[in-house]
CSV table of C-alpha atoms and ligand atoms in Angstrom, one decimal:
chain,number,residue,atom,x,y,z
A,25,MET,CA,93.6,74.9,115.5
A,26,LYS,CA,93.4,74.9,112.1
A,27,LYS,CA,96.7,77.3,110.7
A,28,VAL,CA,96.1,79.6,108.0
A,29,ARG,CA,98.6,78.2,105.3
A,30,VAL,CA,100.1,80.7,103.3
A,31,GLY,CA,102.9,81.6,100.8
A,32,ILE,CA,105.0,84.5,100.4
A,33,ILE,CA,105.5,86.0,96.5
A,34,GLY,CA,108.5,88.0,96.1
A,35,ALA,CA,111.3,86.6,98.2
A,36,GLY,CA,113.3,89.3,98.7
A,37,ASN,CA,114.1,91.6,101.8
A,38,ILE,CA,110.5,92.8,103.1
A,39,SER,CA,108.8,89.5,102.7
A,40,VAL,CA,111.9,88.1,105.6
A,41,LEU,CA,109.6,90.6,107.9
A,42,HIS,CA,106.3,88.8,107.2
A,43,THR,CA,107.7,85.8,107.0
A,44,GLU,CA,109.4,86.2,110.3
A,45,GLY,CA,105.9,87.4,111.2
A,46,TYR,CA,103.8,84.3,110.1
A,47,LYS,CA,107.2,82.1,111.8
A,48,LYS,CA,106.1,83.7,115.3
A,49,LEU,CA,102.7,82.6,115.2
A,50,GLU,CA,101.0,79.4,116.1
A,51,ASN,CA,97.6,79.4,113.9
A,52,ALA,CA,99.9,80.3,110.6
A,53,GLU,CA,102.4,78.1,108.4
A,54,ILE,CA,104.1,79.1,105.9
A,55,VAL,CA,103.8,76.2,103.0
A,56,ALA,CA,105.2,78.0,99.5
A,57,VAL,CA,107.0,80.7,98.2
A,58,CYS,CA,107.7,82.4,95.0
A,59,ASP,CA,110.1,84.4,93.2
A,60,LEU,CA,111.4,85.2,89.6
A,61,ASN,CA,114.8,83.8,91.0
A,62,GLU,CA,115.1,80.5,91.1
A,63,GLU,CA,117.7,80.4,93.5
A,64,LYS,CA,116.7,82.8,95.5
A,65,ALA,CA,113.6,81.6,95.9
A,66,LYS,CA,115.0,77.5,96.6
A,67,ALA,CA,117.8,79.6,98.9
A,68,TYR,CA,115.0,81.4,101.1
A,69,ALA,CA,112.9,77.8,101.1
A,70,GLU,CA,116.1,76.1,102.6
A,71,LYS,CA,116.4,78.6,105.2
A,72,TYR,CA,112.9,79.2,106.5
A,73,ASP,CA,111.8,75.4,106.1
A,74,ILE,CA,109.4,76.1,103.0
A,75,PRO,CA,108.1,72.9,101.1
A,76,HIS,CA,107.4,74.5,97.9
A,77,VAL,CA,109.1,76.7,95.8
A,78,PHE,CA,107.6,78.3,92.4
A,79,THR,CA,109.2,80.9,89.4
A,80,ASP,CA,105.8,81.3,88.5
A,81,TYR,CA,103.3,82.6,90.8
A,82,GLU,CA,100.2,81.1,89.0
A,83,GLU,CA,102.1,77.8,89.5
A,84,MET,CA,101.9,78.6,92.9
A,85,LEU,CA,98.5,79.4,93.3
A,86,LYS,CA,97.1,76.1,91.6
A,87,MET,CA,98.2,74.3,94.8
A,88,GLU,CA,95.7,72.9,96.9
A,89,GLY,CA,95.9,73.3,100.8
A,90,LEU,CA,97.0,77.5,99.8
A,91,ASP,CA,94.5,79.7,102.0
A,92,ALA,CA,96.5,83.3,101.7
A,93,VAL,CA,99.4,85.4,100.2
A,94,SER,CA,102.0,88.0,101.3
A,95,VAL,CA,102.4,89.9,98.2
A,96,THR,CA,106.5,91.6,98.2
A,97,THR,CA,107.3,91.9,94.7
A,98,TRP,CA,108.4,95.2,93.1
A,99,ASN,CA,105.2,97.3,92.8
A,100,ASN,CA,104.1,95.9,89.1
A,101,GLY,CA,103.7,92.8,90.7
A,102,HIS,CA,101.3,94.4,93.7
A,103,GLY,CA,97.9,94.6,91.3
A,104,PRO,CA,98.2,91.5,89.0
A,105,ILE,CA,99.4,89.1,91.5
A,106,SER,CA,96.5,90.0,94.0
A,107,ILE,CA,93.7,90.1,91.7
A,108,ALA,CA,95.4,86.7,90.4
A,109,ALA,CA,95.2,85.3,93.9
A,110,MET,CA,92.1,86.4,95.6
A,111,LYS,CA,90.1,84.7,91.5
A,112,ALA,CA,92.3,81.9,92.8
A,113,GLY,CA,90.2,81.7,96.5
A,114,LYS,CA,92.8,83.4,98.1
A,115,ASP,CA,93.4,86.1,100.7
A,116,VAL,CA,95.8,88.9,100.3
A,117,LEU,CA,98.1,90.8,102.2
A,118,CYS,CA,99.6,93.1,100.0
A,119,GLU,CA,102.7,95.3,100.7
A,120,LYS,CA,102.6,98.9,99.7
A,121,PRO,CA,101.8,100.6,97.6
A,122,LEU,CA,98.4,98.7,96.6
A,123,ALA,CA,98.9,99.1,93.4
A,124,MET,CA,100.7,101.4,90.1
A,125,ASN,CA,97.7,103.9,90.2
A,126,ALA,CA,94.8,104.4,91.4
A,127,GLU,CA,93.1,102.5,88.4
A,128,GLU,CA,95.0,99.7,89.1
A,129,ALA,CA,93.9,100.1,93.0
A,130,GLN,CA,90.4,100.1,91.8
A,131,VAL,CA,90.0,97.0,90.4
A,132,MET,CA,92.2,95.3,93.5
A,133,VAL,CA,88.9,96.3,95.7
A,134,ASP,CA,86.4,95.7,93.1
A,135,THR,CA,88.0,91.7,93.0
A,136,ALA,CA,88.0,91.4,96.4
A,137,LYS,CA,84.3,92.1,96.4
A,138,GLU,CA,83.3,89.6,93.5
A,139,THR,CA,85.5,87.1,94.9
A,140,GLY,CA,84.6,87.8,98.8
A,141,ARG,CA,88.5,87.4,99.6
A,142,LEU,CA,90.3,90.1,101.7
A,143,LEU,CA,92.8,92.7,101.1
A,144,MET,CA,95.2,94.0,103.1
A,145,VAL,CA,97.2,96.5,102.4
A,146,GLY,CA,100.8,96.9,104.2
A,147,PHE,CA,100.3,100.3,105.8
A,148,VAL,CA,102.5,98.6,108.5
A,149,ARG,CA,103.1,101.8,110.7
A,150,ARG,CA,99.3,101.8,111.4
A,151,PHE,CA,100.8,99.1,113.7
A,152,GLU,CA,103.5,102.1,115.9
A,153,ASN,CA,102.7,102.7,119.6
A,154,ASN,CA,102.5,106.1,119.2
A,155,VAL,CA,100.2,106.0,116.6
A,156,ASN,CA,98.0,103.9,118.5
A,157,TYR,CA,98.2,106.8,121.5
A,158,MET,CA,97.6,109.3,118.5
A,159,LYS,CA,94.5,107.6,117.2
A,160,LYS,CA,92.8,107.7,120.5
A,161,ALA,CA,93.8,111.2,121.2
A,162,ILE,CA,92.4,112.3,118.3
A,163,GLU,CA,89.2,110.4,118.6
A,164,ASN,CA,89.2,111.9,121.6
A,165,ASP,CA,89.0,115.6,120.1
A,166,GLU,CA,92.2,116.3,122.2
A,167,LEU,CA,93.6,118.9,119.4
A,168,GLY,CA,90.0,119.5,118.3
A,169,ASN,CA,89.3,120.9,114.8
A,170,ILE,CA,92.8,119.6,112.8
A,171,TYR,CA,93.0,122.0,109.9
A,172,TYR,CA,96.4,121.6,109.4
A,173,ALA,CA,99.4,118.9,109.0
A,174,LYS,CA,102.5,118.5,108.2
A,175,THR,CA,103.9,115.1,107.5
A,176,GLY,CA,108.1,114.1,105.9
A,177,TYR,CA,109.6,111.7,105.2
A,178,VAL,CA,113.0,113.1,103.6
A,179,ARG,CA,116.1,111.5,103.2
A,180,LYS,CA,119.8,113.0,103.0
A,181,TRP,CA,121.5,110.0,100.9
A,182,GLY,CA,119.0,107.2,100.4
A,183,ASN,CA,118.3,106.5,96.7
A,184,PRO,CA,117.7,102.5,96.6
A,185,GLY,CA,118.5,102.2,92.8
A,186,GLY,CA,117.5,99.0,91.1
A,187,TRP,CA,114.4,98.4,90.4
A,188,PHE,CA,113.0,100.9,92.8
A,189,CYS,CA,114.4,103.7,89.9
A,190,ASP,CA,113.0,102.0,87.2
A,191,LYS,CA,109.3,103.5,86.5
A,192,LYS,CA,108.0,100.3,84.6
A,193,ARG,CA,108.6,98.3,88.1
A,194,SER,CA,108.3,100.5,90.4
A,195,GLY,CA,105.4,103.7,89.5
A,196,GLY,CA,107.8,106.2,91.0
A,197,GLY,CA,110.6,107.4,93.7
A,198,PRO,CA,109.9,108.5,97.0
A,199,VAL,CA,106.3,109.6,96.6
A,200,ILE,CA,105.2,106.2,96.1
A,201,ASP,CA,108.2,105.0,98.4
A,202,LEU,CA,108.1,107.1,101.6
A,203,GLY,CA,105.3,109.4,101.0
A,204,VAL,CA,102.9,106.6,101.1
A,205,HIS,CA,103.6,105.8,104.6
A,206,VAL,CA,103.0,109.3,106.3
A,207,ILE,CA,100.7,110.0,103.9
A,208,ASP,CA,98.2,107.2,105.2
A,209,LEU,CA,99.2,107.8,108.5
A,210,ILE,CA,97.9,111.6,108.5
A,211,ARG,CA,94.5,110.0,106.8
A,212,TYR,CA,94.6,107.4,109.0
A,213,LEU,CA,94.8,109.5,112.3
A,214,THR,CA,92.3,112.5,111.2
A,215,GLY,CA,89.6,110.0,110.8
A,216,LYS,CA,90.1,109.4,106.7
A,217,PRO,CA,89.6,111.9,105.0
A,218,GLU,CA,89.6,112.3,101.4
A,219,ALA,CA,91.3,114.4,99.4
A,220,VAL,CA,89.9,117.2,96.6
A,221,SER,CA,92.8,119.0,95.6
A,222,VAL,CA,96.6,118.5,95.1
A,223,THR,CA,99.3,120.4,93.8
A,224,ALA,CA,103.0,119.4,93.7
A,225,SER,CA,106.1,119.5,92.4
A,226,THR,CA,108.7,116.5,91.8
A,227,PHE,CA,112.5,116.9,91.1
A,228,ASN,CA,115.2,114.3,89.2
A,229,GLN,CA,118.4,116.9,90.3
A,230,LEU,CA,120.8,114.5,91.9
A,231,GLY,CA,119.9,111.1,90.9
A,232,ILE,CA,121.7,108.0,93.1
A,233,LYS,CA,124.9,109.4,93.3
A,234,PRO,CA,126.8,106.3,93.8
A,235,TYR,CA,130.5,108.1,94.9
A,236,ILE,CA,129.4,109.5,98.1
A,237,LYS,CA,131.5,108.4,100.9
A,238,GLY,CA,131.1,108.3,104.5
A,239,MET,CA,127.1,107.2,104.7
A,240,GLY,CA,125.9,104.1,104.8
A,241,LYS,CA,122.5,103.8,102.5
A,242,TYR,CA,120.0,100.3,101.6
A,243,ASN,CA,120.3,99.9,98.3
A,244,ALA,CA,118.1,97.7,95.9
A,245,ASP,CA,118.9,93.6,95.6
A,246,ASP,CA,119.5,94.0,92.0
A,247,TYR,CA,121.4,98.0,92.5
A,248,ASP,CA,124.4,97.8,89.7
A,249,PRO,CA,126.3,100.9,91.0
A,250,ASN,CA,128.0,100.7,87.5
A,251,ASN,CA,124.8,101.9,86.8
A,252,PRO,CA,123.0,104.1,88.0
A,253,TYR,CA,120.1,104.4,86.3
A,254,CYS,CA,116.9,106.4,87.7
A,255,ASP,CA,113.9,107.5,85.8
A,256,VAL,CA,112.1,108.7,88.6
A,257,GLU,CA,111.6,112.0,91.2
A,258,ASP,CA,114.4,111.5,93.4
A,259,ALA,CA,112.2,114.7,95.8
A,260,ALA,CA,108.9,115.8,96.3
A,261,THR,CA,106.6,118.6,97.7
A,262,ALA,CA,102.9,118.8,98.0
A,263,LEU,CA,100.2,120.7,99.0
A,264,ILE,CA,97.0,118.9,99.7
A,265,LYS,CA,93.7,120.1,100.6
A,266,PHE,CA,91.1,117.6,102.0
A,267,ASP,CA,87.1,117.4,102.6
A,268,ASN,CA,87.4,118.0,105.8
A,269,GLY,CA,88.6,121.3,105.6
A,270,MET,CA,92.6,120.0,106.7
A,271,THR,CA,95.4,121.5,104.4
A,272,LEU,CA,98.1,118.7,104.2
A,273,ASN,CA,102.2,120.2,103.4
A,274,PHE,CA,104.1,117.0,102.4
A,275,GLU,CA,108.0,116.9,101.2
A,276,THR,CA,109.8,113.8,100.5
A,277,SER,CA,113.0,112.6,99.2
A,278,TRP,CA,116.0,109.6,98.4
A,279,VAL,CA,118.8,112.4,97.9
A,280,LEU,CA,118.4,116.3,99.4
A,281,HIS,CA,121.6,118.7,99.7
A,282,THR,CA,120.2,118.8,103.6
A,283,LYS,CA,121.5,118.5,107.3
A,284,ASP,CA,120.1,115.2,108.5
A,285,ASN,CA,116.9,112.9,107.8
A,286,ASN,CA,114.0,113.9,109.1
A,287,ASN,CA,110.8,112.2,109.6
A,288,TYR,CA,108.3,114.2,110.7
A,289,LEU,CA,104.2,114.1,111.3
A,290,MET,CA,102.6,117.0,112.8
A,291,PHE,CA,99.0,118.2,113.6
A,292,TYR,CA,97.2,121.3,114.0
A,293,GLY,CA,94.4,121.5,115.8
A,294,ASP,CA,92.4,124.2,117.6
A,295,LYS,CA,92.3,123.2,120.9
A,296,ALA,CA,95.8,121.6,120.6
A,297,GLY,CA,98.8,120.4,118.6
A,298,VAL,CA,101.4,117.9,118.2
A,299,LYS,CA,104.3,116.4,116.9
A,300,MET,CA,105.1,113.0,116.9
A,301,GLU,CA,108.3,112.4,116.1
A,302,PRO,CA,110.2,111.1,117.4
A,303,GLU,CA,108.6,111.5,120.8
A,304,ILE,CA,105.3,112.8,120.7
A,305,GLU,CA,104.6,116.1,121.8
A,306,PHE,CA,101.5,117.9,122.7
A,307,TYR,CA,101.2,122.1,122.7
A,308,LYS,CA,98.2,123.8,123.9
A,309,GLU,CA,97.1,126.5,126.3
A,310,HIS,CA,96.8,125.8,130.1
A,311,ASN,CA,96.0,128.6,132.6
A,312,GLN,CA,96.5,131.6,129.9
A,313,TYR,CA,100.0,129.5,129.3
A,314,PHE,CA,101.0,128.1,126.2
A,315,VAL,CA,102.3,124.7,127.7
A,316,ASN,CA,104.6,121.4,126.2
A,317,GLU,CA,103.5,118.1,127.4
A,318,SER,CA,104.8,114.5,126.5
A,319,PRO,CA,103.2,111.2,127.1
A,320,CYS,CA,105.2,108.4,128.3
A,321,ILE,CA,104.4,106.2,125.9
A,322,GLU,CA,106.6,102.8,126.1
A,323,GLN,CA,108.7,102.2,122.4
A,324,GLU,CA,109.0,99.0,121.0
A,325,GLU,CA,112.9,97.3,121.2
A,326,ASN,CA,113.1,96.4,117.4
A,327,LYS,CA,110.7,98.7,116.2
A,328,PHE,CA,110.7,97.9,112.2
A,329,ALA,CA,110.4,94.0,113.1
A,330,GLU,CA,107.7,94.5,116.2
A,331,ILE,CA,105.3,96.5,113.5
A,332,PHE,CA,106.1,93.4,110.9
A,333,ASN,CA,104.8,90.8,113.8
A,334,LYS,CA,101.6,92.5,114.8
A,335,GLU,CA,100.6,93.5,111.1
A,336,THR,CA,100.9,89.9,110.5
A,337,ALA,CA,99.1,88.5,113.0
A,338,HIS,CA,96.7,90.9,112.3
A,339,PHE,CA,96.1,89.3,108.5
A,340,ILE,CA,96.1,85.7,110.1
A,341,ASP,CA,93.9,86.9,112.6
A,342,CYS,CA,91.5,88.7,109.7
A,343,VAL,CA,91.4,85.2,107.9
A,344,ALA,CA,91.2,82.9,110.7
A,345,ASN,CA,89.1,84.2,112.6
A,346,GLY,CA,86.8,86.7,110.4
A,347,THR,CA,88.3,90.0,112.6
A,348,PRO,CA,87.3,93.5,111.0
A,349,CYS,CA,90.6,94.5,109.1
A,350,LEU,CA,92.3,97.6,110.0
A,351,ASN,CA,94.0,98.2,106.2
A,352,PRO,CA,91.6,97.3,103.9
A,353,GLY,CA,92.6,97.8,100.5
A,354,LYS,CA,90.5,100.7,99.9
A,355,ASP,CA,92.3,103.1,102.3
A,356,GLY,CA,94.9,102.0,99.4
A,357,VAL,CA,92.9,103.1,96.8
A,358,ALA,CA,92.1,106.8,98.1
A,359,ILE,CA,96.4,106.8,98.7
A,360,MET,CA,97.0,105.9,95.2
A,361,LYS,CA,93.9,108.5,94.2
A,362,ILE,CA,96.4,112.0,95.7
A,363,LEU,CA,100.0,110.2,95.1
A,364,ASP,CA,98.5,110.1,91.1
A,365,ALA,CA,97.2,113.9,91.7
A,366,ILE,CA,101.1,114.2,92.9
A,367,TYR,CA,102.9,113.0,89.9
A,368,LYS,CA,100.0,115.0,87.5
A,369,SER,CA,100.4,117.8,89.0
A,370,ALA,CA,103.7,118.0,88.8
A,371,GLU,CA,103.7,116.8,85.5
A,372,THR,CA,101.1,119.4,84.6
A,373,GLY,CA,102.3,121.8,86.7
A,374,SER,CA,98.7,123.3,87.7
A,375,GLU,CA,96.1,122.1,90.4
A,376,VAL,CA,94.5,118.6,89.7
A,377,LYS,CA,91.0,118.0,91.5
A,378,ILE,CA,90.3,114.8,92.6
A,379,ASN,CA,86.7,113.6,92.3
A,380,GLY,CA,84.9,111.1,94.4
B,6,NAD,N1,106.2,98.7,104.6
B,6,NAD,C1,107.4,98.9,104.4
B,6,NAD,O1,108.1,99.5,105.4
B,6,NAD,C2,108.3,98.4,103.1
B,6,NAD,C3,109.8,98.7,102.9
B,6,NAD,C4,110.1,97.5,102.1
B,6,NAD,C5,109.3,97.7,100.9
B,6,NAD,N2,108.6,97.6,101.4
B,6,NAD,C6,107.6,97.3,99.6
B,6,NAD,O2,107.6,95.7,99.7
B,6,NAD,C7,107.9,95.2,98.2
B,6,NAD,C8,109.2,94.6,97.9
B,6,NAD,O3,110.6,95.2,97.9
B,6,NAD,P1,111.8,94.7,98.5
B,6,NAD,O4,113.1,95.7,99.1
B,6,NAD,O5,111.6,93.7,99.7
B,6,NAD,O6,112.5,94.5,96.9
B,6,NAD,P2,113.1,93.2,96.7
B,6,NAD,O7,113.9,93.6,95.3
B,6,NAD,O8,114.4,92.9,98.2
B,6,NAD,O9,111.9,92.1,96.7
B,6,NAD,C9,111.0,92.0,95.6
B,6,NAD,C10,111.5,90.5,95.2
B,6,NAD,O10,110.1,90.6,94.4
B,6,NAD,C11,111.1,89.1,93.6
B,6,NAD,N3,109.4,89.5,92.2
B,6,NAD,C12,109.5,90.2,91.0
B,6,NAD,N4,108.2,90.7,90.8
B,6,NAD,C13,107.9,89.0,90.9
B,6,NAD,C14,106.7,88.2,90.7
B,6,NAD,N5,106.4,88.7,89.3
B,6,NAD,N6,106.7,87.6,90.8
B,6,NAD,C15,107.3,86.6,91.5
B,6,NAD,N7,108.5,87.5,92.5
B,6,NAD,C16,108.5,89.0,92.1
B,6,NAD,C17,112.1,89.7,93.0
B,6,NAD,O11,112.9,88.8,92.3
B,6,NAD,C18,112.9,89.9,94.1
B,6,NAD,O12,113.1,89.0,94.6
B,6,NAD,C19,107.7,96.5,97.3
B,6,NAD,O13,106.8,96.9,97.0
B,6,NAD,C20,108.4,97.7,97.8
B,6,NAD,O14,107.4,99.0,97.9
B,6,NAD,C21,107.4,97.9,101.8
């Protein structure tokens, strides 16, 4: 069996889940790793038994015998690196967000078309068991016309600092880091309607709060507690309207004076409503009563690792067998248009219309 030869660009936290996913596959092998930080790249290569190490992705892309790459750098690398990789004839699995903004994302999609390469965006939550169940349920019209949805990805104390807080490298705060996942799921599950308008507010009131005790939090690799710099939002809310008539109410935060972290996805249709997190629960009418119903869905034992395993397996399947891609680049553009509109609406204080 011919193996797909993969390179990892950006040897940081999330790349580990890509690498471990590829390592489980018989038809893939990791042949190179690249990171700006040479020591980090070398240690990574040793740990995962990867033969070639680079600090410059342009050099890595010249390598013969490289078929595909995972782009797992800071957000500002996603566009330039994916474009260079496709131009060098490689298929690309790019982490979310697809780019820093919709314009850059569109150039990536255009490049995929021009070069005939695959551009897959890392919307990894689409591989969750609950999401697959809901996709079928909505396709089978169990909710009827979905006219309203609500989603939130709210952290009480989870500003990671470091590059996440540096707009030049991240493009923004929890909107682009966390919101991207849940807005994508709402859109994916409702048949990918296009957003037509956004009214939003973003806030930067609490920042990083490095001195807070009593709660664990995830810090960026380059987080420096002595330099709690943050020029991106720490919370946001938005009202997003879609071309199918659905209205979405969205909120997100890294830091908020609230009781608990709160992740939710809710859909309201004219036949039924549903809450997806942590377990799926339907709300509907039955024999002239309102009833609540929960399907029995086997939950992943180690969800985070398992969904990345499925994502990398799907990418390799697309590259090796031409299987249609579940997460095409154009879905990343649609989400970037919404995120751009959130930031623009917050800045201008007005509703932003999205065209086409
Ligand atoms: N899908 C998810 O659930 C999920 C979760 C976390 C992070 N992410 C995404 O993954 C990406 C990486 O996040 P992370 O937490 O692993 O960050 P990280 O800081 O741990 O790793 C990023 C690595 O990329 C390297 N890098 C940056 N620019 C580079 C370049 N031009 N060439 C080579 N190396 C470069 C950095 O040196 C760093 O080692 C981000 O885009 C983030 O949004 C996705």
